[in-house]
Amino acid sequence: TCSCAQNTDLIYVISDNAVLYSFDPPAKQFTSIANLGSICPTTSTFSMSVDRNGLAWIMMQNGKLYTVDINNPTSCNDSGWVTNQNGWTY
């Protein structure tokens, strides 16, 4: 069994303009969670993944990687990722 955070059984997507949505497959319904444009330093998103702890890892077009708590999306935290380290770019 997974001791995952609340709401990690849903699917999460992010729009091009940084709106975070959840998707409930059985209900076939999207729900707006937060407009990250008001809490993140940039709104130009590239990619996102959500871990079992309920953290959304959001890669921005400028290469910066931020985390947002899907259950309390009140801050956008710099993950400390440095682009081009060890040859990894986005």
MMTF fields as JSON, N, C-alpha, C and O atoms, coordinates in Angstrom:
{
  "mmtfVersion": "1.0.0",
  "mmtfProducer": "UNKNOWN",
  "numBonds": 359,
  "numAtoms": 360,
  "numGroups": 90,
  "numChains": 1,
  "numModels": 1,
  "chainsPerModel": [1],
  "groupsPerChain": [90],
  "chainIdList": ["A"],
  "bondAtomList": [4, 2, 8, 6, 12, 10, 16, 14, 20, 18, 24, 22, 28, 26, 32, 30, 36, 34, 40, 38, 44, 42, 48, 46, 52, 50, 56, 54, 60, 58, 64, 62, 68, 66, 72, 70, 76, 74, 80, 78, 84, 82, 88, 86, 92, 90, 96, 94, 100, 98, 104, 102, 108, 106, 112, 110, 116, 114, 120, 118, 124, 122, 128, 126, 132, 130, 136, 134, 140, 138, 144, 142, 148, 146, 152, 150, 156, 154, 160, 158, 164, 162, 168, 166, 172, 170, 176, 174, 180, 178, 184, 182, 188, 186, 192, 190, 196, 194, 200, 198, 204, 202, 208, 206, 212, 210, 216, 214, 220, 218, 224, 222, 228, 226, 232, 230, 236, 234, 240, 238, 244, 242, 248, 246, 252, 250, 256, 254, 260, 258, 264, 262, 268, 266, 272, 270, 276, 274, 280, 278, 284, 282, 288, 286, 292, 290, 296, 294, 300, 298, 304, 302, 308, 306, 312, 310, 316, 314, 320, 318, 324, 322, 328, 326, 332, 330, 336, 334, 340, 338, 344, 342, 348, 346, 352, 350, 356, 354],
  "bondOrderList": [1, 1, 1, 1, 1, 1, 1, 1, 1, 1, 1, 1, 1, 1, 1, 1, 1, 1, 1, 1, 1, 1, 1, 1, 1, 1, 1, 1, 1, 1, 1, 1, 1, 1, 1, 1, 1, 1, 1, 1, 1, 1, 1, 1, 1, 1, 1, 1, 1, 1, 1, 1, 1, 1, 1, 1, 1, 1, 1, 1, 1, 1, 1, 1, 1, 1, 1, 1, 1, 1, 1, 1, 1, 1, 1, 1, 1, 1, 1, 1, 1, 1, 1, 1, 1, 1, 1, 1, 1],
  "groupList": [{"groupName": "THR", "atomNameList": ["N", "CA", "C", "O"], "elementList": ["N", "C", "C", "O"], "formalChargeList": [0, 0, 0, 0], "bondAtomList": [1, 0, 2, 1, 3, 2], "bondOrderList": [1, 1, 2], "singleLetterCode": "T", "chemCompType": "L-PEPTIDE LINKING"}, {"groupName": "CYS", "atomNameList": ["N", "CA", "C", "O"], "elementList": ["N", "C", "C", "O"], "formalChargeList": [0, 0, 0, 0], "bondAtomList": [1, 0, 2, 1, 3, 2], "bondOrderList": [1, 1, 2], "singleLetterCode": "C", "chemCompType": "L-PEPTIDE LINKING"}, {"groupName": "SER", "atomNameList": ["N", "CA", "C", "O"], "elementList": ["N", "C", "C", "O"], "formalChargeList": [0, 0, 0, 0], "bondAtomList": [1, 0, 2, 1, 3, 2], "bondOrderList": [1, 1, 2], "singleLetterCode": "S", "chemCompType": "L-PEPTIDE LINKING"}, {"groupName": "ALA", "atomNameList": ["N", "CA", "C", "O"], "elementList": ["N", "C", "C", "O"], "formalChargeList": [0, 0, 0, 0], "bondAtomList": [1, 0, 2, 1, 3, 2], "bondOrderList": [1, 1, 2], "singleLetterCode": "A", "chemCompType": "L-PEPTIDE LINKING"}, {"groupName": "GLN", "atomNameList": ["N", "CA", "C", "O"], "elementList": ["N", "C", "C", "O"], "formalChargeList": [0, 0, 0, 0], "bondAtomList": [1, 0, 2, 1, 3, 2], "bondOrderList": [1, 1, 2], "singleLetterCode": "Q", "chemCompType": "L-PEPTIDE LINKING"}, {"groupName": "ASN", "atomNameList": ["N", "CA", "C", "O"], "elementList": ["N", "C", "C", "O"], "formalChargeList": [0, 0, 0, 0], "bondAtomList": [1, 0, 2, 1, 3, 2], "bondOrderList": [1, 1, 2], "singleLetterCode": "N", "chemCompType": "L-PEPTIDE LINKING"}, {"groupName": "ASP", "atomNameList": ["N", "CA", "C", "O"], "elementList": ["N", "C", "C", "O"], "formalChargeList": [0, 0, 0, 0], "bondAtomList": [1, 0, 2, 1, 3, 2], "bondOrderList": [1, 1, 2], "singleLetterCode": "D", "chemCompType": "L-PEPTIDE LINKING"}, {"groupName": "LEU", "atomNameList": ["N", "CA", "C", "O"], "elementList": ["N", "C", "C", "O"], "formalChargeList": [0, 0, 0, 0], "bondAtomList": [1, 0, 2, 1, 3, 2], "bondOrderList": [1, 1, 2], "singleLetterCode": "L", "chemCompType": "L-PEPTIDE LINKING"}, {"groupName": "ILE", "atomNameList": ["N", "CA", "C", "O"], "elementList": ["N", "C", "C", "O"], "formalChargeList": [0, 0, 0, 0], "bondAtomList": [1, 0, 2, 1, 3, 2], "bondOrderList": [1, 1, 2], "singleLetterCode": "I", "chemCompType": "L-PEPTIDE LINKING"}, {"groupName": "TYR", "atomNameList": ["N", "CA", "C", "O"], "elementList": ["N", "C", "C", "O"], "formalChargeList": [0, 0, 0, 0], "bondAtomList": [1, 0, 2, 1, 3, 2], "bondOrderList": [1, 1, 2], "singleLetterCode": "Y", "chemCompType": "L-PEPTIDE LINKING"}, {"groupName": "VAL", "atomNameList": ["N", "CA", "C", "O"], "elementList": ["N", "C", "C", "O"], "formalChargeList": [0, 0, 0, 0], "bondAtomList": [1, 0, 2, 1, 3, 2], "bondOrderList": [1, 1, 2], "singleLetterCode": "V", "chemCompType": "L-PEPTIDE LINKING"}, {"groupName": "PHE", "atomNameList": ["N", "CA", "C", "O"], "elementList": ["N", "C", "C", "O"], "formalChargeList": [0, 0, 0, 0], "bondAtomList": [1, 0, 2, 1, 3, 2], "bondOrderList": [1, 1, 2], "singleLetterCode": "F", "chemCompType": "L-PEPTIDE LINKING"}, {"groupName": "PRO", "atomNameList": ["N", "CA", "C", "O"], "elementList": ["N", "C", "C", "O"], "formalChargeList": [0, 0, 0, 0], "bondAtomList": [1, 0, 2, 1, 3, 2], "bondOrderList": [1, 1, 2], "singleLetterCode": "P", "chemCompType": "L-PEPTIDE LINKING"}, {"groupName": "LYS", "atomNameList": ["N", "CA", "C", "O"], "elementList": ["N", "C", "C", "O"], "formalChargeList": [0, 0, 0, 0], "bondAtomList": [1, 0, 2, 1, 3, 2], "bondOrderList": [1, 1, 2], "singleLetterCode": "K", "chemCompType": "L-PEPTIDE LINKING"}, {"groupName": "GLY", "atomNameList": ["N", "CA", "C", "O"], "elementList": ["N", "C", "C", "O"], "formalChargeList": [0, 0, 0, 0], "bondAtomList": [1, 0, 2, 1, 3, 2], "bondOrderList": [1, 1, 2], "singleLetterCode": "G", "chemCompType": "PEPTIDE LINKING"}, {"groupName": "MET", "atomNameList": ["N", "CA", "C", "O"], "elementList": ["N", "C", "C", "O"], "formalChargeList": [0, 0, 0, 0], "bondAtomList": [1, 0, 2, 1, 3, 2], "bondOrderList": [1, 1, 2], "singleLetterCode": "M", "chemCompType": "L-PEPTIDE LINKING"}, {"groupName": "ARG", "atomNameList": ["N", "CA", "C", "O"], "elementList": ["N", "C", "C", "O"], "formalChargeList": [0, 0, 0, 0], "bondAtomList": [1, 0, 2, 1, 3, 2], "bondOrderList": [1, 1, 2], "singleLetterCode": "R", "chemCompType": "L-PEPTIDE LINKING"}, {"groupName": "TRP", "atomNameList": ["N", "CA", "C", "O"], "elementList": ["N", "C", "C", "O"], "formalChargeList": [0, 0, 0, 0], "bondAtomList": [1, 0, 2, 1, 3, 2], "bondOrderList": [1, 1, 2], "singleLetterCode": "W", "chemCompType": "L-PEPTIDE LINKING"}],
  "groupTypeList": [0, 1, 2, 1, 3, 4, 5, 0, 6, 7, 8, 9, 10, 8, 2, 6, 5, 3, 10, 7, 9, 2, 11, 6, 12, 12, 3, 13, 4, 11, 0, 2, 8, 3, 5, 7, 14, 2, 8, 1, 12, 0, 0, 2, 0, 11, 2, 15, 2, 10, 6, 16, 5, 14, 7, 3, 17, 8, 15, 15, 4, 5, 14, 13, 7, 9, 0, 10, 6, 8, 5, 5, 12, 0, 2, 1, 5, 6, 2, 14, 17, 10, 0, 5, 4, 5, 14, 17, 0, 9],
  "groupIdList": [1, 2, 3, 4, 5, 6, 7, 8, 9, 10, 11, 12, 13, 14, 15, 16, 17, 18, 19, 20, 21, 22, 23, 24, 25, 26, 27, 28, 29, 30, 31, 32, 33, 34, 35, 36, 37, 38, 39, 40, 41, 42, 43, 44, 45, 46, 47, 48, 49, 50, 51, 52, 53, 54, 55, 56, 57, 58, 59, 60, 61, 62, 63, 64, 65, 66, 67, 68, 69, 70, 71, 72, 73, 74, 75, 76, 77, 78, 79, 80, 81, 82, 83, 84, 85, 86, 87, 88, 89, 90],
  "secStructList": [7, 7, 7, 7, 7, 6, 6, 6, 6, 1, 3, 3, 3, 3, 7, 6, 6, 7, 3, 3, 3, 3, 3, 3, 6, 6, 6, 6, 3, 3, 3, 3, 3, 3, 3, 4, 4, 4, 6, 1, 1, 7, 7, 7, 3, 3, 3, 3, 3, 3, 7, 6, 6, 1, 3, 3, 3, 3, 3, 3, 6, 6, 1, 7, 3, 3, 3, 3, 3, 6, 6, 1, 7, 1, 7, 7, 3, 3, 7, 7, 7, 7, 6, 6, 4, 4, 4, 7, 7, 7],
  "xCoordList": [0.835, 0.0, 0.87, 1.996, 0.334, 1.052, 0.612, -0.584, 1.56, 1.242, 1.395, 2.172, 0.624, 0.722, -0.073, -0.981, 0.282, -0.415, -1.835, -2.152, -2.668, -4.052, -4.113, -3.308, -5.056, -5.349, -4.321, -4.404, -3.364, -2.409, -2.971, -2.283, -4.222, -4.877, -5.494, -6.029, -5.419, -5.927, -4.803, -3.633, -5.161, -4.2, -4.086, -5.087, -2.883, -2.679, -2.091, -1.223, -2.576, -2.067, -1.865, -2.459, -1.02, -0.788, -0.94, -0.482, -1.581, -1.804, -0.567, 0.351, -0.556, 0.547, 0.692, 1.787, -0.41, -0.346, -0.386, -0.851, 0.103, 0.368, -0.868, -0.83, -1.95, -3.095, -2.995, -2.912, -3.006, -2.908, -4.307, -5.186, -4.503, -5.796, -5.611, -4.561, -6.653, -6.721, -7.733, -8.625, -7.574, -8.518, -8.925, -8.076, -10.218, -10.775, -11.292, -12.352, -10.56, -10.97, -12.384, -13.129, -12.791, -14.153, -15.24, -16.251, -15.025, -16.009, -15.808, -16.673, -14.653, -14.299, -14.414, -15.023, -13.805, -13.951, -12.616, -11.863, -12.34, -11.204, -11.657, -12.773, -10.77, -11.041, -9.83, -8.699, -10.066, -8.985, -8.534, -9.348, -7.23, -6.663, -6.138, -6.461, -5.328, -4.723, -4.15, -3.7, -4.178, -3.479, -2.096, -1.936, -1.104, 0.24, 0.916, 1.986, 0.305, 0.84, 0.92, 1.725, 0.085, 0.098, 1.127, 1.413, 1.69, 2.667, 4.037, 5.019, 4.118, 5.404, 6.009, 5.279, 7.337, 7.986, 7.82, 8.068, 7.41, 7.16, 5.966, 5.696, 5.253, 4.07, 4.248, 3.289, 5.439, 5.686, 6.132, 7.322, 5.174, 5.461, 5.948, 5.66, 6.69, 7.204, 6.706, 6.222, 6.826, 6.495, 6.178, 6.56, 5.462, 5.138, 4.955, 4.519, 5.294, 5.035, 4.632, 5.034, 3.845, 3.436, 3.936, 3.711, 4.619, 5.134, 4.126, 3.087, 4.437, 3.514, 3.353, 2.462, 4.213, 4.084, 3.184, 2.967, 2.658, 1.762, 2.476, 1.898, 3.725, 4.457, 4.422, 4.779, 3.992, 4.067, 5.441, 5.836, 6.161, 7.473, 7.253, 6.924, 7.434, 7.072, 8.317, 9.012, 8.583, 9.698, 9.17, 8.176, 9.836, 9.456, 10.274, 11.315, 9.795, 10.488, 11.907, 12.771, 12.158, 13.49, 14.454, 15.596, 13.994, 14.857, 14.804, 15.415, 14.101, 13.977, 12.959, 11.971, 13.205, 12.327, 11.783, 12.541, 10.455, 9.782, 8.912, 8.51, 8.618, 7.678, 6.493, 6.627, 5.318, 4.087, 3.336, 3.19, 2.862, 2.067, 0.665, -0.032, 0.237, -1.068, -2.226, -3.319, -2.008, -3.06, -3.082, -4.032, -2.048, -1.959, -1.109, 0.002, -1.626, -0.816, -0.714, -1.244, -0.022, 0.108, 1.498, 1.71, 2.451, 3.791, 4.433, 4.137, 5.305, 6.049, 7.506, 8.117, 8.06, 9.389, 10.442, 10.258, 11.538, 12.654, 13.231, 13.554, 13.361, 13.839, 15.349, 15.87, 16.039, 17.496, 18.171, 19.398, 17.363, 17.905, 18.683, 18.204, 19.87, 20.708, 20.799, 21.238, 20.392, 20.439, 21.875, 22.814, 22.023, 23.306, 24.249, 25.435, 23.774, 24.663, 24.769, 23.769, 25.947, 26.233, 25.755, 25.434, 25.709, 25.307, 23.804, 23.366, 23.007, 21.547, 20.954, 21.18, 20.214, 19.427, 17.987, 17.693, 17.108, 15.703, 15.392, 14.257],
  "yCoordList": [-1.188, 0.0, 1.239, 1.232, 2.285, 3.559, 4.481, 4.677, 5.035, 6.043, 7.422, 8.266, 7.61, 8.826, 9.962, 9.739, 11.176, 12.37, 12.411, 11.786, 13.152, 13.344, 13.882, 14.73, 13.393, 13.83, 13.402, 13.848, 12.562, 12.109, 10.974, 10.443, 10.611, 9.617, 10.252, 9.55, 11.57, 12.284, 12.506, 12.272, 12.954, 13.322, 14.839, 15.535, 15.354, 16.802, 17.269, 16.616, 18.399, 19.029, 20.511, 21.081, 21.114, 22.553, 23.171, 22.615, 24.315, 24.988, 25.78, 25.977, 26.227, 27.062, 28.343, 28.895, 28.818, 30.062, 29.805, 30.653, 28.633, 28.297, 28.13, 28.477, 27.612, 27.253, 25.757, 24.949, 25.398, 24.014, 23.423, 23.997, 22.255, 21.568, 20.141, 19.53, 19.621, 18.193, 17.6, 18.291, 16.3, 15.587, 14.317, 13.531, 14.121, 12.938, 12.007, 12.266, 10.92, 10.038, 9.462, 9.514, 8.907, 8.359, 9.405, 9.103, 10.623, 11.688, 12.388, 13.136, 12.137, 12.819, 14.331, 15.013, 14.839, 16.255, 16.888, 16.352, 18.052, 18.882, 19.883, 20.398, 20.153, 21.161, 22.076, 21.607, 23.381, 24.357, 24.372, 24.535, 24.201, 24.198, 25.586, 26.122, 26.161, 27.465, 28.071, 27.365, 29.389, 30.121, 30.432, 31.331, 29.692, 29.844, 31.124, 31.475, 31.822, 33.098, 34.121, 35.051, 33.953, 34.905, 34.538, 35.354, 33.324, 32.947, 32.562, 32.557, 32.24, 31.877, 33.084, 33.943, 33.156, 34.31, 34.387, 35.437, 33.304, 33.312, 32.416, 31.487, 32.683, 31.891, 31.064, 30.462, 31.027, 30.292, 28.872, 28.619, 27.941, 26.58, 25.707, 25.972, 24.664, 23.717, 22.301, 21.613, 21.868, 20.505, 20.429, 21.306, 19.351, 19.19, 17.723, 16.93, 17.371, 16.052, 16.233, 17.204, 15.307, 15.359, 14.097, 12.986, 14.279, 13.116, 12.61, 13.233, 11.49, 10.874, 11.67, 11.381, 12.675, 13.548, 14.739, 15.576, 14.819, 15.915, 17.173, 18.259, 17.034, 18.19, 18.157, 17.157, 19.253, 19.422, 19.999, 21.015, 19.355, 19.815, 20.438, 19.742, 21.747, 22.485, 23.086, 23.905, 22.665, 23.198, 24.364, 24.236, 25.481, 26.664, 26.74, 26.095, 27.522, 27.683, 28.211, 27.946, 28.961, 29.52, 28.527, 28.877, 27.263, 26.243, 26.136, 25.226, 27.026, 26.97, 25.901, 25.695, 25.227, 24.176, 24.587, 24.878, 24.606, 25.024, 23.901, 23.012, 23.942, 23.008, 23.78, 24.9, 23.139, 23.691, 22.545, 21.472, 22.763, 21.765, 21.746, 22.76, 20.608, 20.551, 20.719, 21.109, 20.435, 20.566, 21.926, 22.251, 22.715, 24.047, 24.925, 25.31, 25.241, 25.955, 27.46, 28.28, 27.792, 29.203, 29.76, 30.969, 28.885, 29.385, 28.511, 27.323, 29.13, 28.484, 28.518, 29.585, 27.36, 27.294, 26.858, 25.878, 27.593, 27.24, 25.91, 25.777, 24.944, 23.61, 23.558, 22.607, 24.561, 24.558, 23.934, 23.912, 23.427, 22.843, 23.898, 25.016, 23.546, 24.429, 23.813, 22.672, 24.549, 24.008, 23.72, 24.362, 22.752, 22.324, 21.685, 21.539, 21.299, 20.595, 19.139, 18.51, 18.622, 17.259, 16.957, 15.814, 17.993, 17.807, 17.726, 17.54, 17.861, 17.776, 19.143, 20.099, 19.221, 20.419, 19.987, 18.794, 20.905, 20.53, 20.407, 20.096],
  "zCoordList": [0.0, 0.0, 0.0, 0.498, -0.56, -0.653, 0.475, 0.692, 1.181, 2.192, 1.547, 1.993, 0.487, -0.31, 0.314, 1.114, -0.064, 0.417, -0.128, -1.14, 0.559, 0.147, -1.283, -1.668, -2.051, -3.423, -4.466, -5.61, -4.115, -5.13, -5.988, -6.859, -5.732, -6.58, -7.825, -8.684, -7.92, -9.083, -10.083, -9.78, -11.261, -12.296, -12.294, -12.128, -12.475, -12.461, -13.781, -14.361, -14.239, -15.456, -15.182, -14.266, -15.989, -15.871, -17.251, -18.249, -17.294, -18.567, -18.975, -18.178, -20.214, -20.703, -19.902, -19.8, -19.332, -18.563, -17.053, -16.291, -16.622, -15.224, -14.347, -13.166, -14.892, -14.055, -13.784, -14.71, -12.499, -12.069, -11.956, -11.314, -12.596, -12.578, -12.076, -12.273, -11.423, -11.156, -12.127, -12.619, -12.396, -13.247, -12.522, -12.101, -12.382, -11.731, -12.826, -13.396, -13.136, -14.24, -14.122, -15.1, -12.953, -12.898, -13.177, -13.811, -12.705, -12.92, -14.264, -14.721, -14.894, -16.149, -16.002, -16.827, -14.917, -14.588, -14.204, -13.391, -14.817, -14.441, -13.39, -13.445, -12.427, -11.401, -11.304, -11.176, -11.366, -11.22, -9.753, -8.843, -9.543, -8.197, -7.831, -6.771, -8.72, -8.433, -9.705, -10.608, -9.75, -10.799, -10.251, -9.425, -10.708, -10.17, -10.629, -10.13, -11.571, -12.018, -10.907, -10.968, -9.884, -8.775, -7.706, -6.83, -7.76, -6.732, -7.288, -6.546, -8.576, -9.183, -9.891, -10.385, -9.943, -10.559, -12.077, -12.67, -12.704, -14.14, -14.417, -13.656, -15.493, -15.804, -17.069, -17.554, -17.598, -18.832, -18.496, -18.311, -18.417, -17.988, -19.143, -20.31, -18.788, -19.776, -19.489, -20.388, -18.228, -17.867, -16.379, -15.605, -15.983, -14.571, -14.237, -15.072, -13.004, -12.459, -10.999, -10.358, -10.477, -9.073, -8.388, -8.869, -7.256, -6.535, -5.498, -5.28, -4.868, -3.917, -2.627, -1.829, -2.414, -1.253, -1.529, -0.653, -2.749, -3.1, -3.559, -3.539, -3.97, -4.5, -6.016, -6.639, -6.595, -8.046, -8.351, -7.779, -9.243, -9.691, -11.061, -12.022, -11.147, -12.35, -12.992, -12.39, -14.222, -14.99, -15.817, -16.533, -15.708, -16.464, -17.757, -17.883, -18.696, -19.982, -19.808, -20.644, -18.724, -18.505, -17.859, -17.565, -17.631, -17.062, -15.554, -14.994, -14.871, -13.42, -13.043, -13.748, -11.93, -11.432, -10.071, -9.146, -9.963, -8.732, -8.202, -8.951, -6.899, -6.296, -5.735, -5.244, -5.823, -5.279, -4.608, -5.195, -3.39, -2.678, -3.28, -3.238, -3.84, -4.506, -3.53, -3.939, -2.252, -1.252, -0.57, 0.142, -0.784, -0.203, -1.117, -0.753, -2.301, -3.301, -3.036, -3.786, -1.954, -1.585, -1.851, -1.761, -2.181, -2.487, -3.561, -3.688, -4.315, -5.383, -4.939, -4.886, -4.621, -4.029, -5.042, -5.763, -5.086, -5.952, -5.46, -4.279, -6.338, -5.951, -5.752, -5.168, -6.229, -6.141, -7.357, -7.449, -8.293, -9.523, -10.286, -10.479, -10.713, -11.512, -12.903, -13.046, -13.92, -15.277, -15.682, -15.212, -16.555, -17.103, -16.095, -16.392, -14.917, -13.996, -14.414, -14.759, -14.383, -14.804, -16.217, -16.543, -17.055, -18.429, -18.658, -19.794, -17.602, -17.741, -18.021, -17.278, -19.073, -19.344, -19.401, -19.319, -19.535, -19.637, -21.074, -21.436]
}
